[in-house]
Short mmCIF file of C-alpha atoms (C1' of nucleotides) in Angstrom, two decimals:
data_model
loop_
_atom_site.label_atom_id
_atom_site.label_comp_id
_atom_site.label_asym_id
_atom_site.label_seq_id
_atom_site.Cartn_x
_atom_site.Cartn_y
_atom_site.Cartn_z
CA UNK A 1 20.67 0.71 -21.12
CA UNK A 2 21.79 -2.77 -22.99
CA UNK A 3 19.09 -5.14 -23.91
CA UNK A 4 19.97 -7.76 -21.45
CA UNK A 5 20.09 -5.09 -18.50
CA UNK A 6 16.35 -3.77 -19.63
CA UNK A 7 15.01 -7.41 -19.96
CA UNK A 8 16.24 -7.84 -16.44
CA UNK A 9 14.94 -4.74 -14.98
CA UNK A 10 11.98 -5.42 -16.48
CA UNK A 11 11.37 -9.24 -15.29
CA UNK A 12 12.45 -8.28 -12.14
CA UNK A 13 9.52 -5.48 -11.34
CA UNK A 14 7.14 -8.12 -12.93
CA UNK A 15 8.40 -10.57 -10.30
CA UNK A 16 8.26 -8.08 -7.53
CA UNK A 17 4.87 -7.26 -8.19
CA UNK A 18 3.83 -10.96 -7.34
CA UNK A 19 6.46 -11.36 -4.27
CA UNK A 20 5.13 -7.90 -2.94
CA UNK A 21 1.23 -8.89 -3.53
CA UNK A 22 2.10 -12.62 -1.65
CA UNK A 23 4.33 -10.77 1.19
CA UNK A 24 3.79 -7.15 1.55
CA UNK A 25 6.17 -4.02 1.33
CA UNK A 26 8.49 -5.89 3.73
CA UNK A 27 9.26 -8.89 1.41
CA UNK A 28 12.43 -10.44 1.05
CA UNK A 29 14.99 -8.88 -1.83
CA UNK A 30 16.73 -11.85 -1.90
CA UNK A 31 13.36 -13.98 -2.53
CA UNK A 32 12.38 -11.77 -5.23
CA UNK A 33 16.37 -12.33 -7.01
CA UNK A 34 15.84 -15.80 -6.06
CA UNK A 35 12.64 -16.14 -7.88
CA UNK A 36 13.51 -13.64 -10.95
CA UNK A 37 16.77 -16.26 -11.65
CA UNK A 38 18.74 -13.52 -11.18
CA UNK A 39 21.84 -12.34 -8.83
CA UNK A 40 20.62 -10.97 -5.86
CA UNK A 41 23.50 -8.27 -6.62
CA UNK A 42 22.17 -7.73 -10.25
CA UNK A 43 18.98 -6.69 -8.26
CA UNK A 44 20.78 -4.23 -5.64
CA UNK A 45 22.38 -2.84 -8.68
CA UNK A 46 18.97 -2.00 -10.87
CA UNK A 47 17.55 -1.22 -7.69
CA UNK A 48 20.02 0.25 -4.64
CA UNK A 49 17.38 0.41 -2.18
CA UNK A 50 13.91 -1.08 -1.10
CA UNK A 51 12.03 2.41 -2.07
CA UNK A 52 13.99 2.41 -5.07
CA UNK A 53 12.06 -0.63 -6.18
CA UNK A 54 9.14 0.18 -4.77
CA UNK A 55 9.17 3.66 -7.00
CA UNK A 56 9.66 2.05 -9.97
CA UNK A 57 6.79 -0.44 -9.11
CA UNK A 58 4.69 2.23 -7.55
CA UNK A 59 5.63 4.73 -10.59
CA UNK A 60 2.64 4.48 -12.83
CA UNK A 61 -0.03 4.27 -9.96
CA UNK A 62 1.22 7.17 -8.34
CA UNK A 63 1.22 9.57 -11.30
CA UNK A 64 -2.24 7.83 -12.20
CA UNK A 65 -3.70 8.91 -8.57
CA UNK A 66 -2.15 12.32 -8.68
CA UNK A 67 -4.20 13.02 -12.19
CA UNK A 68 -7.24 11.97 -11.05
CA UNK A 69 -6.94 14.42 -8.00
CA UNK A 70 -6.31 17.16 -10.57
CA UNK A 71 -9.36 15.98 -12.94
CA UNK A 72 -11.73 16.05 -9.41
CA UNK A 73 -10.03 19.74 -8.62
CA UNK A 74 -12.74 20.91 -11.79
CA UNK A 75 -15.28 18.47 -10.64
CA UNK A 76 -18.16 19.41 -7.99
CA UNK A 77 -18.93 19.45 -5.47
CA UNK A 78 -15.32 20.56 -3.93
CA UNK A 79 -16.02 18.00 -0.89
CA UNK A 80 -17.35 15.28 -2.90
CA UNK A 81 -14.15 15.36 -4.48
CA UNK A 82 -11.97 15.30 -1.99
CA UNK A 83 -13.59 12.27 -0.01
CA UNK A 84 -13.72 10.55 -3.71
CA UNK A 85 -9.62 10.84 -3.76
CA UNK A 86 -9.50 10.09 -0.59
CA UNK A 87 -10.91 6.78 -1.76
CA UNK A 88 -9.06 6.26 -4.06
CA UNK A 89 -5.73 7.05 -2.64
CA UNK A 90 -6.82 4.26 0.39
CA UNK A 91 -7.59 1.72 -2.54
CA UNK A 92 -4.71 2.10 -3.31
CA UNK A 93 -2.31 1.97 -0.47
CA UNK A 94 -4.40 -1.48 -0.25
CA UNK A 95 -3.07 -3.09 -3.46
CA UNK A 96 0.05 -3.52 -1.40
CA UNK A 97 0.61 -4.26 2.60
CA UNK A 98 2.70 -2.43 4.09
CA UNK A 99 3.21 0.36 1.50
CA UNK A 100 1.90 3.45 3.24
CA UNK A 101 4.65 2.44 6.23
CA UNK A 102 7.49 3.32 3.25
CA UNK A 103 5.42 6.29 2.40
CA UNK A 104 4.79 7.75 5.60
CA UNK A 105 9.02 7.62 6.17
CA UNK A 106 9.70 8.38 2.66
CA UNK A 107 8.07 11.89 3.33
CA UNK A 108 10.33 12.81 5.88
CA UNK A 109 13.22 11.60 4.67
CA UNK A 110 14.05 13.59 1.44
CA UNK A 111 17.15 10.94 0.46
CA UNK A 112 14.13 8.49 -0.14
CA UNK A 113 13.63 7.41 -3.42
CA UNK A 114 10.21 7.65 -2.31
CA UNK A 115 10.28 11.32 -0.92
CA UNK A 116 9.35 13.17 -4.54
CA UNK A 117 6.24 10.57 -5.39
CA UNK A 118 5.10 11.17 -1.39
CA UNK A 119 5.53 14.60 -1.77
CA UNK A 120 3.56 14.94 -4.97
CA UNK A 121 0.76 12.88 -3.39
CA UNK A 122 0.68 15.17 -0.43
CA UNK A 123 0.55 18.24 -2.51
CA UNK A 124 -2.21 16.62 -4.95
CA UNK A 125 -4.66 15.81 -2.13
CA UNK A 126 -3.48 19.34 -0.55
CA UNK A 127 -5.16 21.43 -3.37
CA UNK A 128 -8.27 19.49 -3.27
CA UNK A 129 -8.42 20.04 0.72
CA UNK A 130 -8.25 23.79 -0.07
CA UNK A 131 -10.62 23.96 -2.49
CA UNK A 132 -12.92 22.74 0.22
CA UNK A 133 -11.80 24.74 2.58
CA UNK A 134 -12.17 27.54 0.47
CA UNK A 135 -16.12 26.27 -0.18
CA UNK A 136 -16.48 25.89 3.65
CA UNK A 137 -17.32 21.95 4.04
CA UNK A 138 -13.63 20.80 4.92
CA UNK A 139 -12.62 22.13 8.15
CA UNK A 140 -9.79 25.15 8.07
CA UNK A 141 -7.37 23.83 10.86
CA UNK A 142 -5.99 21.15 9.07
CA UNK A 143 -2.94 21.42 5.64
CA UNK A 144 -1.86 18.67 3.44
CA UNK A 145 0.24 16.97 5.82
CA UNK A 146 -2.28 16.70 8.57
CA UNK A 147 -4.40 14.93 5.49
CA UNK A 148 -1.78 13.08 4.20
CA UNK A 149 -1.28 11.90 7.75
CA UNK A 150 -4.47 10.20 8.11
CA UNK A 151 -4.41 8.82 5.13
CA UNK A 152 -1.30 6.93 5.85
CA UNK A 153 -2.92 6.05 9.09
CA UNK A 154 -5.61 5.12 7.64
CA UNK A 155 -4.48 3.06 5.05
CA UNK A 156 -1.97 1.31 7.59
CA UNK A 157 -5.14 0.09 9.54
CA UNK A 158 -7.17 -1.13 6.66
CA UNK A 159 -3.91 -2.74 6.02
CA UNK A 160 -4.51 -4.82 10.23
CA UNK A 161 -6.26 -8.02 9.19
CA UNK A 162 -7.96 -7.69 12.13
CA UNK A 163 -9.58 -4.14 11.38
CA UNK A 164 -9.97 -4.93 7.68
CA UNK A 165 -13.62 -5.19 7.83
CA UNK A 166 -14.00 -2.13 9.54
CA UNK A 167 -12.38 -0.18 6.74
CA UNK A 168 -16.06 1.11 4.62
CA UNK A 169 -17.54 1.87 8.18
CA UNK A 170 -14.56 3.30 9.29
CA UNK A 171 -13.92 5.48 6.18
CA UNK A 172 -16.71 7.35 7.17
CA UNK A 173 -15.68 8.31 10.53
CA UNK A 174 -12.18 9.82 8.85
CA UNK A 175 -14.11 12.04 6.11
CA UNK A 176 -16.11 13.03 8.74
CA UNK A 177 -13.80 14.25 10.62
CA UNK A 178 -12.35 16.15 7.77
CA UNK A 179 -15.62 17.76 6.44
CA UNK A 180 -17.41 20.01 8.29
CA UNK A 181 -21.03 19.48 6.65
CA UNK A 182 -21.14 15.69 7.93
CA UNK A 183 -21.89 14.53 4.81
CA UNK A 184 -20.91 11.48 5.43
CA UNK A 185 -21.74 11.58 8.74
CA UNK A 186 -25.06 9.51 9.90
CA UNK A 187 -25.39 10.60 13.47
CA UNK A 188 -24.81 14.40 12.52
CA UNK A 189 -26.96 14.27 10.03
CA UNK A 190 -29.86 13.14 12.53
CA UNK A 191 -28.95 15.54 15.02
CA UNK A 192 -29.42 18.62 12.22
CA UNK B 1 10.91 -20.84 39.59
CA UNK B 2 14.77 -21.20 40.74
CA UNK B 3 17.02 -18.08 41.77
CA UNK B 4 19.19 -17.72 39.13
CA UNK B 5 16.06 -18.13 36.38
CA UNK B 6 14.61 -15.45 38.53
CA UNK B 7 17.85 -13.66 38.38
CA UNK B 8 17.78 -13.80 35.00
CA UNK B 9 14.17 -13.18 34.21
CA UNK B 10 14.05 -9.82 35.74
CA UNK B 11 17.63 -8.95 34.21
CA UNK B 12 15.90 -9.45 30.82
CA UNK B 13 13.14 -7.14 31.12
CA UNK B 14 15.26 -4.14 32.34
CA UNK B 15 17.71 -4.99 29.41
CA UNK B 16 15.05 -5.18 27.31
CA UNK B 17 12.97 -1.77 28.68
CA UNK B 18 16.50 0.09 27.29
CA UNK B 19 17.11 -1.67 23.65
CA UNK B 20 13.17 -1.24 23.30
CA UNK B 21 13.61 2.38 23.95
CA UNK B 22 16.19 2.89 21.67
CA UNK B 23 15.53 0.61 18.94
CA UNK B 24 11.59 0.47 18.97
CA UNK B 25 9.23 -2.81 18.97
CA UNK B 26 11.19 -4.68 16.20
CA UNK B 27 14.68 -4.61 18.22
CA UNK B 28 17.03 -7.40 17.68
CA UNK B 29 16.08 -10.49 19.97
CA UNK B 30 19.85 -11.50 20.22
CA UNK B 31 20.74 -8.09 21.29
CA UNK B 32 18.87 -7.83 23.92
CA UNK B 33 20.12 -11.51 25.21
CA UNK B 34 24.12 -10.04 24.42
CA UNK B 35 23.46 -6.78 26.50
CA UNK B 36 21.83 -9.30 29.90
CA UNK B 37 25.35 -11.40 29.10
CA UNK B 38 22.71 -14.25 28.81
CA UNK B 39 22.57 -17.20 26.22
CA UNK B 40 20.47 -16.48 23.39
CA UNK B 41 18.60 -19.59 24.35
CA UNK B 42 17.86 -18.27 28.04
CA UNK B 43 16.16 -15.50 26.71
CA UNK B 44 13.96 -17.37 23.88
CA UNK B 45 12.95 -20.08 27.01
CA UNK B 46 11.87 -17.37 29.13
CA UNK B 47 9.91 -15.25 26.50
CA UNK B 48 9.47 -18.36 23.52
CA UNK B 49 8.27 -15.44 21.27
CA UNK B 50 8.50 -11.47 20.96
CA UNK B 51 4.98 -10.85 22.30
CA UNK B 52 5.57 -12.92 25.29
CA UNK B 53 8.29 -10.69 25.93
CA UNK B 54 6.40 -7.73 25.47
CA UNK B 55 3.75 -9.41 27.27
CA UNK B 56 6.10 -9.04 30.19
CA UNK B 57 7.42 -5.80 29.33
CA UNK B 58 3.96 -4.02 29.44
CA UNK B 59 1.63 -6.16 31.57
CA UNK B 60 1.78 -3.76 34.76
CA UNK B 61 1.42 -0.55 32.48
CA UNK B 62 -1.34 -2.32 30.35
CA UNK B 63 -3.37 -3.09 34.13
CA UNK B 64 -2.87 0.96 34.74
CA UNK B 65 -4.54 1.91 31.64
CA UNK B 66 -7.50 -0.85 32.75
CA UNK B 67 -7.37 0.58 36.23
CA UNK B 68 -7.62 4.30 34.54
CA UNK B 69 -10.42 3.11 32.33
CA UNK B 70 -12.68 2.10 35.45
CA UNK B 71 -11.79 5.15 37.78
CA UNK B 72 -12.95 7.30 34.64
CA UNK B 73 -16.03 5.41 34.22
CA UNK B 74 -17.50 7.07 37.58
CA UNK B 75 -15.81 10.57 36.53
CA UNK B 76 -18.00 12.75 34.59
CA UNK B 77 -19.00 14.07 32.49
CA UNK B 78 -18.54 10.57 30.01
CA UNK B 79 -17.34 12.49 26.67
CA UNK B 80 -14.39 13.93 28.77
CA UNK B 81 -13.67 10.84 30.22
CA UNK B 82 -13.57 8.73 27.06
CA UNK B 83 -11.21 11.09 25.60
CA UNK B 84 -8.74 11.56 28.34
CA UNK B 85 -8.25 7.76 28.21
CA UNK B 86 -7.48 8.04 24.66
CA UNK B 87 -5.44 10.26 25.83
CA UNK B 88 -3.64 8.02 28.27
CA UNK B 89 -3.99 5.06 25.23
CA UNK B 90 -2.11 7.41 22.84
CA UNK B 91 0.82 8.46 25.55
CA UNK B 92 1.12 4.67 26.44
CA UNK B 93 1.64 3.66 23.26
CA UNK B 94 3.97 6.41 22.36
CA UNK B 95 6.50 4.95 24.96
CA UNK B 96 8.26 2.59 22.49
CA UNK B 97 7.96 2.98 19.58
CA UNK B 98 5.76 0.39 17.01
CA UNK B 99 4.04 -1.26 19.51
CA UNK B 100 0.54 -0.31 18.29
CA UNK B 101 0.94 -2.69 15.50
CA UNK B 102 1.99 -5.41 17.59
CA UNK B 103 -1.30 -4.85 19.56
CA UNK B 104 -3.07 -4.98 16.54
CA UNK B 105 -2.18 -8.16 15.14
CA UNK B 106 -2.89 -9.59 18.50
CA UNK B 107 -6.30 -8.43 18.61
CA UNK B 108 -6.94 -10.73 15.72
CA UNK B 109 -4.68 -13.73 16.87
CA UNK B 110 -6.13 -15.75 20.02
CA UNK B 111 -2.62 -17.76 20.33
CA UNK B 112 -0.66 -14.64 20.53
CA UNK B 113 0.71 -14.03 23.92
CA UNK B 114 -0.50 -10.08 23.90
CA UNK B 115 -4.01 -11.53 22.73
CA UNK B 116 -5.31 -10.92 26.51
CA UNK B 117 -3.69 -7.31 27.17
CA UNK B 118 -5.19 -6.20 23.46
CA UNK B 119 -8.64 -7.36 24.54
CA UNK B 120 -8.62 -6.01 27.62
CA UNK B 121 -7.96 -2.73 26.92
CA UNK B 122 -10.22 -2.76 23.55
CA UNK B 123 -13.19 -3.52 26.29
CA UNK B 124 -12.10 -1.20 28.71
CA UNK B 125 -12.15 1.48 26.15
CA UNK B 126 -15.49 0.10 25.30
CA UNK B 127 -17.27 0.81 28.58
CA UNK B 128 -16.35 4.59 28.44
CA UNK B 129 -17.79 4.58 24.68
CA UNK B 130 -20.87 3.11 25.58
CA UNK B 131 -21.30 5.00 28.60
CA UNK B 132 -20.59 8.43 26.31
CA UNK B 133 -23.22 6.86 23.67
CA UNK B 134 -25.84 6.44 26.09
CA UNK B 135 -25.54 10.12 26.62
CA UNK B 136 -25.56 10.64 23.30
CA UNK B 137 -22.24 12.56 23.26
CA UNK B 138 -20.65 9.68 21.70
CA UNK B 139 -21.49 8.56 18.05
CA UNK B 140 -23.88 5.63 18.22
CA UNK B 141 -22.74 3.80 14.75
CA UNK B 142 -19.13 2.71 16.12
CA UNK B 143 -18.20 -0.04 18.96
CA UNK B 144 -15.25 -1.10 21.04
CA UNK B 145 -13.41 -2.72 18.10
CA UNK B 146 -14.20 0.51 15.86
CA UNK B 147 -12.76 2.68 19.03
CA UNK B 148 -9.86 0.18 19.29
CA UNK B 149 -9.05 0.41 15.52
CA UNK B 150 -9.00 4.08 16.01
CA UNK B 151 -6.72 4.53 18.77
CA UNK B 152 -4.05 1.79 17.00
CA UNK B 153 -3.87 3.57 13.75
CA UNK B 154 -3.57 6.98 15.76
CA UNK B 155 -0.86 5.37 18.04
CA UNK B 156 0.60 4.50 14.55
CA UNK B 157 0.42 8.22 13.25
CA UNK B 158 2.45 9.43 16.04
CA UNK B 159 4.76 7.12 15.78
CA UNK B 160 5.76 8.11 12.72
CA UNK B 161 9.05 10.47 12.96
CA UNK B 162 7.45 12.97 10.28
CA UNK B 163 3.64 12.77 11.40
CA UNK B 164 4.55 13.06 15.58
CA UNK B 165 4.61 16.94 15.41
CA UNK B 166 0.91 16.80 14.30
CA UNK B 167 -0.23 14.39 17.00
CA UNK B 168 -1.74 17.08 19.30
CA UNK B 169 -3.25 18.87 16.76
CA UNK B 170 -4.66 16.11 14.85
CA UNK B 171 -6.46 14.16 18.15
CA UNK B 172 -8.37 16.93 18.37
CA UNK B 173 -9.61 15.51 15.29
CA UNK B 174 -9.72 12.24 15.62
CA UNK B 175 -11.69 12.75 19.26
CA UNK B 176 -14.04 15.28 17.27
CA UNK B 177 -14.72 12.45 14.93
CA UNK B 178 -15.98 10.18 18.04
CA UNK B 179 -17.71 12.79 19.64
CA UNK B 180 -21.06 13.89 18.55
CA UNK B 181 -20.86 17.54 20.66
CA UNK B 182 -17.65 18.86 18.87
CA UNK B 183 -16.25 19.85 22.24
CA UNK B 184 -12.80 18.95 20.72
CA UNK B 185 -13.66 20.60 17.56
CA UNK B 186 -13.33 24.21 17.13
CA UNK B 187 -15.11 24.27 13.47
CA UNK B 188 -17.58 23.02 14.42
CA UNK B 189 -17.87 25.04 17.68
CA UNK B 190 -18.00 28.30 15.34
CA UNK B 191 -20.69 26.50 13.30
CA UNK B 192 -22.70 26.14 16.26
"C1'" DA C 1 16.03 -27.22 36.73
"C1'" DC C 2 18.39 -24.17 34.29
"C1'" DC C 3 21.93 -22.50 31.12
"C1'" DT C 4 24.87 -22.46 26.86
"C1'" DG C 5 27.42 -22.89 22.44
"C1'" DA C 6 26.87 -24.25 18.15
"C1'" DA C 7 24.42 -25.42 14.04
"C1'" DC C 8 20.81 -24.09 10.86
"C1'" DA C 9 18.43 -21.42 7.52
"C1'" DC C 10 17.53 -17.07 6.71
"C1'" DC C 11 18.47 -11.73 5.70
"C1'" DG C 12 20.76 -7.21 3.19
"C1'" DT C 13 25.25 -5.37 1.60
"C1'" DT C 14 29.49 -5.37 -0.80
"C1'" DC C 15 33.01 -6.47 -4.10
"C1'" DA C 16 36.44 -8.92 -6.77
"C1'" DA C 17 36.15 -11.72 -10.74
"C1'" DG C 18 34.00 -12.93 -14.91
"C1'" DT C 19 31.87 -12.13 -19.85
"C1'" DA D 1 28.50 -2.35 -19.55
"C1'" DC D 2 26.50 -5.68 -17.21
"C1'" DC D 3 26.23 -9.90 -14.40
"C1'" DT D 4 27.54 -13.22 -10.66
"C1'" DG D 5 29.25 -16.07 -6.74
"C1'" DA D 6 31.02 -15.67 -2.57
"C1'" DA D 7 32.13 -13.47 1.68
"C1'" DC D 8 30.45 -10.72 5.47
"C1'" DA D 9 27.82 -9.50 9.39
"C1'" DC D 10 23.56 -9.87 10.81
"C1'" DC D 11 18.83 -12.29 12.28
"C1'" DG D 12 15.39 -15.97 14.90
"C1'" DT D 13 14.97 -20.94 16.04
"C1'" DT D 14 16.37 -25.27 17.78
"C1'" DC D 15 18.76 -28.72 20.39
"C1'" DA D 16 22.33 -31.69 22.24
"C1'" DA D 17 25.53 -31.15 25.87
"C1'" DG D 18 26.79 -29.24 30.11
"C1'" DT D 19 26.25 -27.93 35.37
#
DNA sequence: ACCTGAACACCGTTCAAGT
DNA sequence: ACCTGAACACCGTTCAAGT
């Protein structure tokens, strides 16, 4: 890679990151070209899709997430842990609008430059489900798909300005759904 | 309202029922005016924005789902009845595709010409909660919008090419996460 | 009263031409 | 090896001109 081809792949994910956090996952390429004084081809060429830009702006937070889900797999209680990445992973789908759209297709699409980081994600939050299915306090009838699944779907309607303010509240229904023990689940807990 | 805008009007709508179905909430304004051999023009006067067109499009199956909700509301017992209408919710919004999230972001926008549908079916769907938290069978700690938020981001699960295989499985536990019986929840069932 | 073509300002994609 | 301007085929919006 020459020096003037790294200093513009670098400026340009620094001026995605803004474009992305003013517009969302579906903001303009051009914009972002336009506002990185660059050709707009000079972008398609660093980058030849939208996930391919999105990966290498996503990169670092994605391998960050999937090592904290392998630091919680040794941490206790097995449940606790999984509702704590759970957290995270919807924090972080909210950094970005619009982001857990790309990795909801990305996952079934396996040409996605997206598909191995959605993968990885599935499979991280997969091992912690087990663990608590293996303890007893996740329920058995779901995988790691039917998790990563409502994360997505979750994080897509924290993402609704409308149901934004529902998200804490909300984030308890989900996990308590997923957990057997309702934990985090006020109205089961009464009835016990 | 003169014959040949009547003419017209209609002629849109069916046009618009097929590129829908194929192409999903976001399909191209102008091709739907090219396929009803109608000025693009014609088509933006009669339906100024995308939700009024939809507005159209879905007004006499959004009055069903009402009319559902209130013939359920004197159908017992209430639990089964809330859930078969998020039943009905989910199918309805599984006709074309992406139209949950136009829904949504009408919920929270008075001027928007779905605004009216979305709150009438968020309070429709709030009559049968209430009604299944009076009996207790419902959780008490979530209300119409809650409910509302849920079915959307469900309606946006399934609508996702990769996640649709799991819809069946995973309303079971979505319902079981309303319901405070776990009738819909065979965990919890064995827990019992 | 209703329709239309055309102009406008966008978009992503591609590629020949430049350094 | 890398960048760029321009052309291409799209998109939604608007409006003067037609019947």
């Amino acid at each position: 890679m020459r020096a003037d081809a790294r200093k513009n792949y670098d400026h340009l994910i620094a001026v995605a990151r803004d474009v992305v956090t003013e517009h969302g996952a579906d903001a303009s390429m051009r914009d972002i070209a336009r506002r990185a004084d660059v050709g707009l081809a000079t972008l398609f060429r660093h980058f030849p899709t939208r996930e391919a830009l999105f990966e290498a702006l996503l990169r670092m937070k994605v391998d960050e997430l999937i090592q904290q889900a392998v630091e919680l797999e040794t941490s206790n209680p097995p449940d606790e842990a999984l509702v704590s990445w759970f957290r995270e992973g919807v924090a972080f789908v909210r950094t970005y609008n619009g982001i857990c759209a790309l990795f909801a297709t990305a996952h079934a699409d396996p040409d996605s430059a997206l598909h191995a980081s959605s993968t990885a994600l599935r499979s991280a939050g997969a091992r912690l489900l087990v663990r608590a299915q293996a303890e007893g306090t996740a329920r058995a009838d779901i995988d790691g798909v039917d998790l990563f699944a409502l994360m997505s779907a979750f994080g897509w309607l924290v993402g609704q300005p409308g149901f934004a303010p529902r998200g804490d509240h909300l984030f308890h229904v989900i996990t308590g759904a997923i957990l057997t023990n309702g934990s985090s689940n006020d109205v089961k807990k009464a009835a016990f």
